[in-house]
Short mmCIF file of C-alpha atoms in Angstrom, two decimals:
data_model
loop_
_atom_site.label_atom_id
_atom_site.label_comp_id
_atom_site.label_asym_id
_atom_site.label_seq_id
_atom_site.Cartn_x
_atom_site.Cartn_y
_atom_site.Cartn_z
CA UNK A 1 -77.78 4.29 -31.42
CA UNK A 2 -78.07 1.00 -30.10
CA UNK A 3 -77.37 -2.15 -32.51
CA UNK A 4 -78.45 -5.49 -31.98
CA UNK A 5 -76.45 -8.69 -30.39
CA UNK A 6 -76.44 -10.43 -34.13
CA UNK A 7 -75.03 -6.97 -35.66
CA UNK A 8 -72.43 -6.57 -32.92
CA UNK A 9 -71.62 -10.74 -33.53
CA UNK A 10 -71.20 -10.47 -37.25
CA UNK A 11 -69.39 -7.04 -37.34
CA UNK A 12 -66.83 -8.44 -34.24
CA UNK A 13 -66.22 -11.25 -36.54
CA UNK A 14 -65.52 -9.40 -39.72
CA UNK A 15 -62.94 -6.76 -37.90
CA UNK A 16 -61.00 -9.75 -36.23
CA UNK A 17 -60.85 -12.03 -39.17
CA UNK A 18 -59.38 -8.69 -41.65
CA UNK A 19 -56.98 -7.46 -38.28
CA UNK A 20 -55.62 -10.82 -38.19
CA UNK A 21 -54.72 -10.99 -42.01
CA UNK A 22 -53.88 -8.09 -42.22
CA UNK A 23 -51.24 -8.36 -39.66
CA UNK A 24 -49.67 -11.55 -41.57
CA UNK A 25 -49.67 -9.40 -44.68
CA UNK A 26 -48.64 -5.97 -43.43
CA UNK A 27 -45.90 -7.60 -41.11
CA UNK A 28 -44.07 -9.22 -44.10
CA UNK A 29 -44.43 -6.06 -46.30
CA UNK A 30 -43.02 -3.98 -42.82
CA UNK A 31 -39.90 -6.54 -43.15
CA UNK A 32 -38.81 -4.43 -46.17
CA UNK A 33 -39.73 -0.94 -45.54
CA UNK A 34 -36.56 0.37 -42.99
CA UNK A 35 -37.90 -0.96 -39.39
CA UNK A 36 -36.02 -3.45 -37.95
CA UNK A 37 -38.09 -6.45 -35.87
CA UNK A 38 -37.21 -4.92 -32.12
CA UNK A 39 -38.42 -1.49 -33.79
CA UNK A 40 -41.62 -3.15 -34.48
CA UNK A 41 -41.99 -4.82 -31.44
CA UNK A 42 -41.09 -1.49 -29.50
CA UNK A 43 -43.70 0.92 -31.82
CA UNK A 44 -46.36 -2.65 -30.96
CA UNK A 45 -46.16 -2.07 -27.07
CA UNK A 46 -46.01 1.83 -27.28
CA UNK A 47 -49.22 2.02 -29.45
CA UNK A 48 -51.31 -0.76 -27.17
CA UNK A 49 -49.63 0.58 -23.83
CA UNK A 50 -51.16 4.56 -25.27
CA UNK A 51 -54.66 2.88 -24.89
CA UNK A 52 -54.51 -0.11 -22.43
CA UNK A 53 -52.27 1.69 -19.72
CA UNK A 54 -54.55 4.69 -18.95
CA UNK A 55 -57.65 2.19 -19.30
CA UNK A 56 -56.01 -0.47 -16.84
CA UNK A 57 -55.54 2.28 -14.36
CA UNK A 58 -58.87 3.36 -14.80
CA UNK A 59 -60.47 -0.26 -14.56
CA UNK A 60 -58.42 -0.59 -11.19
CA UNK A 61 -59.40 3.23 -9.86
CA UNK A 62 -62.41 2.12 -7.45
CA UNK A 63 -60.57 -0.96 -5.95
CA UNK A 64 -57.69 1.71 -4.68
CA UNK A 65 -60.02 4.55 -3.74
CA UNK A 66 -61.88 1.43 -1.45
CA UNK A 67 -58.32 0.65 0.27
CA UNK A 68 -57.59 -2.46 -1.90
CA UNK A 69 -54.79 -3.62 -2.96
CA UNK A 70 -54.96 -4.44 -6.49
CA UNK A 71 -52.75 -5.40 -9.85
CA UNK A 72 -48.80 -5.16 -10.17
CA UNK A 73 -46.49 -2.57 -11.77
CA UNK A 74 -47.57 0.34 -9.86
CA UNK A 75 -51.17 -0.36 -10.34
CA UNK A 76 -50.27 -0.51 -14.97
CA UNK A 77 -51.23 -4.04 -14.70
CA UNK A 78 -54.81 -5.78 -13.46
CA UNK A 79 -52.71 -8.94 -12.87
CA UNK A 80 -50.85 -10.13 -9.76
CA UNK A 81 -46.75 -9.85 -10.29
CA UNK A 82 -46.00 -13.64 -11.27
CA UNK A 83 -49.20 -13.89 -13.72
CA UNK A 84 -48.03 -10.79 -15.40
CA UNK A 85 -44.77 -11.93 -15.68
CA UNK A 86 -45.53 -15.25 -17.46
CA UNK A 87 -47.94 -13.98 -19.43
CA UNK A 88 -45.90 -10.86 -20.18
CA UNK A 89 -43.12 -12.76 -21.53
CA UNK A 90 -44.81 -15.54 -23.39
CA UNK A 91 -47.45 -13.29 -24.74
CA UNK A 92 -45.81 -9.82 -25.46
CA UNK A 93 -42.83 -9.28 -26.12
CA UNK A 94 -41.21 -12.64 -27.04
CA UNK A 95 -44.39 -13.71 -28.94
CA UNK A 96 -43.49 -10.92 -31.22
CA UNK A 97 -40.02 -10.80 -31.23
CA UNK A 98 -40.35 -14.49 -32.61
CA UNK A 99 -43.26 -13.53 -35.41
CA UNK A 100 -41.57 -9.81 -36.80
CA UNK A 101 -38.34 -11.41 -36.66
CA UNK A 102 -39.51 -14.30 -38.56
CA UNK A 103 -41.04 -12.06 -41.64
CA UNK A 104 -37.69 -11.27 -42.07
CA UNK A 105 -36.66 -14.55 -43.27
CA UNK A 106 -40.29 -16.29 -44.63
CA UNK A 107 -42.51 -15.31 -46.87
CA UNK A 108 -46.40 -14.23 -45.48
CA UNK A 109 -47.67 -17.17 -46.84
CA UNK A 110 -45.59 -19.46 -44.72
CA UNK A 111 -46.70 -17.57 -41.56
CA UNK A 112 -50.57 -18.19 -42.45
CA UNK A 113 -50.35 -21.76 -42.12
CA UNK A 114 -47.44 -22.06 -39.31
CA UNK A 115 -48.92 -19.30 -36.80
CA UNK A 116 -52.35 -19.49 -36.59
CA UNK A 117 -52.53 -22.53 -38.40
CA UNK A 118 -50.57 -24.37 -36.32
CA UNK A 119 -51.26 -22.86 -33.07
CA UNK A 120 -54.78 -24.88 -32.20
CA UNK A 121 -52.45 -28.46 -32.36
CA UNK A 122 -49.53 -26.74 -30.09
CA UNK A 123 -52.79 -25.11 -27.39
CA UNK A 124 -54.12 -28.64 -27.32
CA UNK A 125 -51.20 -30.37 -26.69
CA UNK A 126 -50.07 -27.80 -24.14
CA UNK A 127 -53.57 -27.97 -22.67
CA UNK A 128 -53.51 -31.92 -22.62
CA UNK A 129 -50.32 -32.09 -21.08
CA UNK A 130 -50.86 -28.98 -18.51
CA UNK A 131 -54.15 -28.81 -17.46
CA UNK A 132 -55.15 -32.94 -18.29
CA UNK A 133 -58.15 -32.12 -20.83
CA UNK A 134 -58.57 -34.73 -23.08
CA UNK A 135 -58.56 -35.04 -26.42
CA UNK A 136 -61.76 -36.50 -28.40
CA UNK A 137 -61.17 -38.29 -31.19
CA UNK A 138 -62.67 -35.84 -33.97
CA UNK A 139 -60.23 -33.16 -33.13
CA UNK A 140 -57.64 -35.76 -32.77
CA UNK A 141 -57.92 -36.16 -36.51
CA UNK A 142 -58.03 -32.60 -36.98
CA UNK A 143 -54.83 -32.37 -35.08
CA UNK A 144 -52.95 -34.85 -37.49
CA UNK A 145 -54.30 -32.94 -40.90
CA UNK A 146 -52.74 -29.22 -39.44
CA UNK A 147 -49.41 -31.14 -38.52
CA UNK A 148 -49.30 -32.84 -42.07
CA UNK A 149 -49.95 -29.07 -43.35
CA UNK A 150 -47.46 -27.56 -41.49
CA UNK A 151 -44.44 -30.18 -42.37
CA UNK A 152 -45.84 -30.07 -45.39
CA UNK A 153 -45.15 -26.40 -45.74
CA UNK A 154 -41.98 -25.55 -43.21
CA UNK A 155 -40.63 -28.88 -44.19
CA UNK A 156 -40.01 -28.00 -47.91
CA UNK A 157 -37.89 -24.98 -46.67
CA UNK A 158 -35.86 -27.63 -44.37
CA UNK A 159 -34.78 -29.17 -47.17
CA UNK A 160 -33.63 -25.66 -48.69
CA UNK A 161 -31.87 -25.21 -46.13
CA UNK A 162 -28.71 -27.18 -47.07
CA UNK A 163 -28.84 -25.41 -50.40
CA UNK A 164 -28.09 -21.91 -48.58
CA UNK A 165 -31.63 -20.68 -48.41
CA UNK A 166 -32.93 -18.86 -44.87
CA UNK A 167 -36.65 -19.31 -45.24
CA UNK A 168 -36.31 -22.40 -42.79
CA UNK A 169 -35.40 -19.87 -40.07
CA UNK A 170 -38.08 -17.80 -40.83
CA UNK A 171 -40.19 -21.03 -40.35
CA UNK A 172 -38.87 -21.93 -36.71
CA UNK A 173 -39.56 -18.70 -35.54
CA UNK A 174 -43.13 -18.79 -36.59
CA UNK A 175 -43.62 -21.74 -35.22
CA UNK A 176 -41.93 -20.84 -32.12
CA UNK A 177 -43.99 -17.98 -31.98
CA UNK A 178 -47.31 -19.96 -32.50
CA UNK A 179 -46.24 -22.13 -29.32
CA UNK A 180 -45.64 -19.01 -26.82
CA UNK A 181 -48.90 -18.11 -27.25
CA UNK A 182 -50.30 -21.34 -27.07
CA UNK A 183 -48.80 -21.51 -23.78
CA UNK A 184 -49.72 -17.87 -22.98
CA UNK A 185 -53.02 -19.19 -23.87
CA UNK A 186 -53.10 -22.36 -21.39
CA UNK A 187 -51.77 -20.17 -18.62
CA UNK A 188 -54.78 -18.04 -18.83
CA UNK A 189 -56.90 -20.63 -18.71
CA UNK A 190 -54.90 -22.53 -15.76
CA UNK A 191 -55.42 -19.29 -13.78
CA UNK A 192 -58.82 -18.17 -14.92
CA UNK A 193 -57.62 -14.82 -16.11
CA UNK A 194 -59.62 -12.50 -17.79
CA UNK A 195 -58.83 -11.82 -22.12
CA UNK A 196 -59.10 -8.26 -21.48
CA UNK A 197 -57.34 -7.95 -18.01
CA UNK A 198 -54.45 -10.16 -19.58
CA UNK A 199 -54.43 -7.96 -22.60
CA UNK A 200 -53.01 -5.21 -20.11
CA UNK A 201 -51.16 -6.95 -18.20
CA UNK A 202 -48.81 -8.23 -20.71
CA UNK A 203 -48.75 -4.59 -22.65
CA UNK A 204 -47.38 -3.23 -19.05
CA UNK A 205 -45.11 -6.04 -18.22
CA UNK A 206 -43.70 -5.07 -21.91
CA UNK A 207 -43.52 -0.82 -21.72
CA UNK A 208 -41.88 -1.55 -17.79
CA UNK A 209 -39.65 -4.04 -19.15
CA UNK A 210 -39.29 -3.96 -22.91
CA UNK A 211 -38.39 -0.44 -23.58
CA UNK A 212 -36.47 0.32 -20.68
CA UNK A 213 -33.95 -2.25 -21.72
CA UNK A 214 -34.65 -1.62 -25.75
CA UNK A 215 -33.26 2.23 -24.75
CA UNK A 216 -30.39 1.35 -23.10
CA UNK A 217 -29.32 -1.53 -25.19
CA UNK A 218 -29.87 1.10 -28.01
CA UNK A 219 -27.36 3.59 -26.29
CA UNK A 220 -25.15 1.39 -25.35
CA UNK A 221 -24.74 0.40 -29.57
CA UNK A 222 -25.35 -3.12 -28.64
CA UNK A 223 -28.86 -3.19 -30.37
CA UNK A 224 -29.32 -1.73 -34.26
CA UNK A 225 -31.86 0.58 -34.50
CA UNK A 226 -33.37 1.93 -37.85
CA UNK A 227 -36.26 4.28 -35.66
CA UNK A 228 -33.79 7.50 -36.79
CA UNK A 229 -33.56 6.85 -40.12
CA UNK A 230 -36.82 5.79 -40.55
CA UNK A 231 -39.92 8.43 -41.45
CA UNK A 232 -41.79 9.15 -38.68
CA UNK A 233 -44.65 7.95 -40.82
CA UNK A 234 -43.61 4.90 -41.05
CA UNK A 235 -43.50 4.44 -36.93
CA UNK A 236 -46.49 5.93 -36.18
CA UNK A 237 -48.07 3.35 -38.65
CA UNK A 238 -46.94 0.57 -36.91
CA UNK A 239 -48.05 1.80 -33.82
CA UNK A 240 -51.25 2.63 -34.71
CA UNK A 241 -51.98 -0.85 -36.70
CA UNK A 242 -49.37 -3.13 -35.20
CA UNK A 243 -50.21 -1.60 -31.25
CA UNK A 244 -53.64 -0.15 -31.67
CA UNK A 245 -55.61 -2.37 -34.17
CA UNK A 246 -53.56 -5.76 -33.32
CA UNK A 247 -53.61 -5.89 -30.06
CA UNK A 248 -56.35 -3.69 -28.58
CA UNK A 249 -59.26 -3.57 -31.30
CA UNK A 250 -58.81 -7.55 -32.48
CA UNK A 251 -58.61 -8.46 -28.85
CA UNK A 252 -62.20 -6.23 -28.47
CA UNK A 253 -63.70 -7.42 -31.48
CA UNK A 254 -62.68 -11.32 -30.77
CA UNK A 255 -63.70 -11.19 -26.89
CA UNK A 256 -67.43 -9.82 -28.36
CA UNK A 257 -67.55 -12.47 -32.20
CA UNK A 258 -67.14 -15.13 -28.99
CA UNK A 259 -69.38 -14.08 -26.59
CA UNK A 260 -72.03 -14.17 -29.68
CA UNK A 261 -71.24 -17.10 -31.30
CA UNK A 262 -69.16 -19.44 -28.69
CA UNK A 263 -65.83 -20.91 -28.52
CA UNK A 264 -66.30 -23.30 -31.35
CA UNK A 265 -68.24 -21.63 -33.82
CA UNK A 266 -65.39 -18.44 -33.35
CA UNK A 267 -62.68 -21.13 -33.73
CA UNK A 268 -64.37 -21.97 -36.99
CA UNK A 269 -64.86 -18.59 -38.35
CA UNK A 270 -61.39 -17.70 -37.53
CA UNK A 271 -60.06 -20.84 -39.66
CA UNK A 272 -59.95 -18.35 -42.79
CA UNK A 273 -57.03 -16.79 -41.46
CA UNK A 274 -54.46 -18.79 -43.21
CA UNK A 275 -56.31 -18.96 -46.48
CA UNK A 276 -57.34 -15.21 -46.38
CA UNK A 277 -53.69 -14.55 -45.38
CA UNK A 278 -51.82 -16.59 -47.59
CA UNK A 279 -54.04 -15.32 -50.47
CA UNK A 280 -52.93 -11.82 -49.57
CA UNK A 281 -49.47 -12.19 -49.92
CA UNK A 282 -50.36 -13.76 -53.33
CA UNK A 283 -52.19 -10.70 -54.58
CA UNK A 284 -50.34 -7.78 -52.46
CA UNK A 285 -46.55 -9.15 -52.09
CA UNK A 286 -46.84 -11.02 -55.32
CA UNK A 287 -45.73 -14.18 -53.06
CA UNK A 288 -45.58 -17.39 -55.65
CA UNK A 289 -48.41 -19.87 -54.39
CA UNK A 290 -46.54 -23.04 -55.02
CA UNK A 291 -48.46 -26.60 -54.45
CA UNK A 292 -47.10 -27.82 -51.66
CA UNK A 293 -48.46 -24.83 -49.72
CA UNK A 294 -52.27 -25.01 -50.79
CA UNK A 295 -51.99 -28.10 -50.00
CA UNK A 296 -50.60 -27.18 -46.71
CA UNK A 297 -53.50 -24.97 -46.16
CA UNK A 298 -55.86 -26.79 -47.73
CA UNK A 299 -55.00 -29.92 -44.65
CA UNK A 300 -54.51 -26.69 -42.27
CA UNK A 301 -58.02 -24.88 -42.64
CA UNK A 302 -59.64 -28.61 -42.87
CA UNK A 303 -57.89 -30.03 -39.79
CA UNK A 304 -59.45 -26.55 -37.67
CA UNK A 305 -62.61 -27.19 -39.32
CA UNK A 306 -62.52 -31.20 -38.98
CA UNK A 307 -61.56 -30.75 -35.35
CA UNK A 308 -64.23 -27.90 -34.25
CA UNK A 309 -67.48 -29.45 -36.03
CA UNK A 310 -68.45 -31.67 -33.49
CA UNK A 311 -67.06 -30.28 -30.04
CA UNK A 312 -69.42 -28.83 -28.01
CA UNK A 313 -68.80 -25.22 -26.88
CA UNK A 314 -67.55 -25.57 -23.26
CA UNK A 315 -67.70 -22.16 -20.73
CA UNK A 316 -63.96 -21.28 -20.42
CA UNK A 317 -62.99 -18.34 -18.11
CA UNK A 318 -60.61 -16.58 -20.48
CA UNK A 319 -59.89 -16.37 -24.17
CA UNK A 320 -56.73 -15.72 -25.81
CA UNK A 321 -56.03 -13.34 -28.47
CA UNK A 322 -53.41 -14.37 -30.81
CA UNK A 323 -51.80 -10.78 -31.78
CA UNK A 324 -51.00 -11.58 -34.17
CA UNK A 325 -52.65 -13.63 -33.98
CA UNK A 326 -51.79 -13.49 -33.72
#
């Protein structure tokens, strides 16, 4: 059964747009359930690397039966060594290190507005200073409203911070975390990688490299662990949503909601994230919705929108998938 190009569009759009709140909501409720942030980030790379590994290898088969040399990582990764390196570390491993750890500290609702919120001011300016694009005028505005959202929002918990509170930390990491893969994002676009490709090359560099070291750190009693004491059930979960649905089925779906409705129109359709986000920690982590943060998304969601109306969707040769995001 065969469905049609506006089916495949609008059902692409509806997966990535629940996938990415629900990793903003699930993430924060994971934060109190036994794991500890380098468990999640381990059970992330094992779930993705069960699916993109064996497909990577796969995608690279013919090349090697023709004589080629192709990829890195004994032939896990699509990607030449360096590219998979860069993108490996800015958008696998320490992308998420930065966002689980940060649900430790933050509530979801912070998150919504300071990861993907954020992260379309940090990939312009990282794109404007990088790769010399400029900057129109329109989205320049739109640039100043998600900035006034996010101080708005992480700097309330700033000023906590000298009263003893930790949510600020929470805060810097997401927004940390929002600017690794903005520049994960620029440095596929400076190299012309392809989303999918990419996708697998940063799951390998992180099963060569991340749980290698994650085991012997682990033995070695240098790193807490809670992946023994934890049920089983709990693991497998977070592989199958955190590895599985955030990584490889968002990064399907959002490759396909673009290739259907463009670079600007996506943009646009993924600007409910923070709302849709934010409003689920309200109604599933019973997270207080204080003003200063719907205001914060209010300037968020309108600076995405402000800054997306007018551009004019441009051919790009790769597309990012925040993992979150992303």
């Amino acid at each position: 059964m065969r469905f049609s190009s506006k089916t495949v569009g609008l059902a692409s759009a509806v997966i990535t747009v629940l996938i990415w709140t629900g990793f903003i909501v699930i993430a924060r409720a994971s934060a109190s359930r036994g794991l500890l942030p380098m468990d999640i980030v381990l059970a992330r790379i094992v779930g993705a690397s069960a699916v993109l590994l064996p497909w990577a290898w796969w995608l690279m088969r013919p090349a090697r039966q023709a004589g080629e040399k192709v990829g890195s990582l004994w032939g896990l990764s699509p990607l030449p060594l360096s590219q998979t390196v860069q993108t490996g570390v800015l958008g696998g491993f320490l992308y998420a290190i930065l966002a689980y750890t940060g649900f430790f500290f933050a509530p979801a609702s912070h998150a919504s507005v300071l990861m993907p919120g954020s992260l379309p001011l940090w990939t312009t300016l990282l794109a404007w200073w990088f790769l010399h694009e400029k900057v129109a005028a329109s989205r320049a505005i739109g640039l100043v409203f998600i900035l006034l959202g996010g101080m708005l929002v992480g700097g309330a918990s700033l000023f906590k911070a000298f009263e003893g509170g930790e949510v600020w930390k929470g805060d810097l990491l997401f927004m940390a975390a929002s600017v690794c893969w903005a520049s994960y994002s620029v440095l596929l676009r400076r190299h012309g990688c392809d989303a999918v490709r990419a996708t697998m090359a940063i799951t390998a560099f992180g099963f060569v490299c991340f749980v290698p070291l994650f085991a012997l750190l682990v033995v070695l009693q240098i790193l807490p662990t809670q992946l023994h004491q934890a049920p089983w059930s709990e693991t497998l979960f977070q592989a199958v949503f955190q590895g599985m649905g955030s990584v490889v089925i968002s990064g399907i779906t959002f490759t396909q909601m673009v290739r259907h409705y463009g670079p600007v129109r996506s943009t646009m359709i993924t600007a409910l994230v923070p709302g849709l986000s934010a409003l689920g920690a309200v109604w599933f982590l019973g997270e207080p919705l204080h003003w200063n943060l719907l205001v914060g998304l209010a300037l968020v969601t309108g600076g995405i929108l402000f800054g997306v109306r007018q551009a004019k969707a441009v051919p790009t040769p790769a597309l990012a998938v925040p993992g979150g995001k992303p």
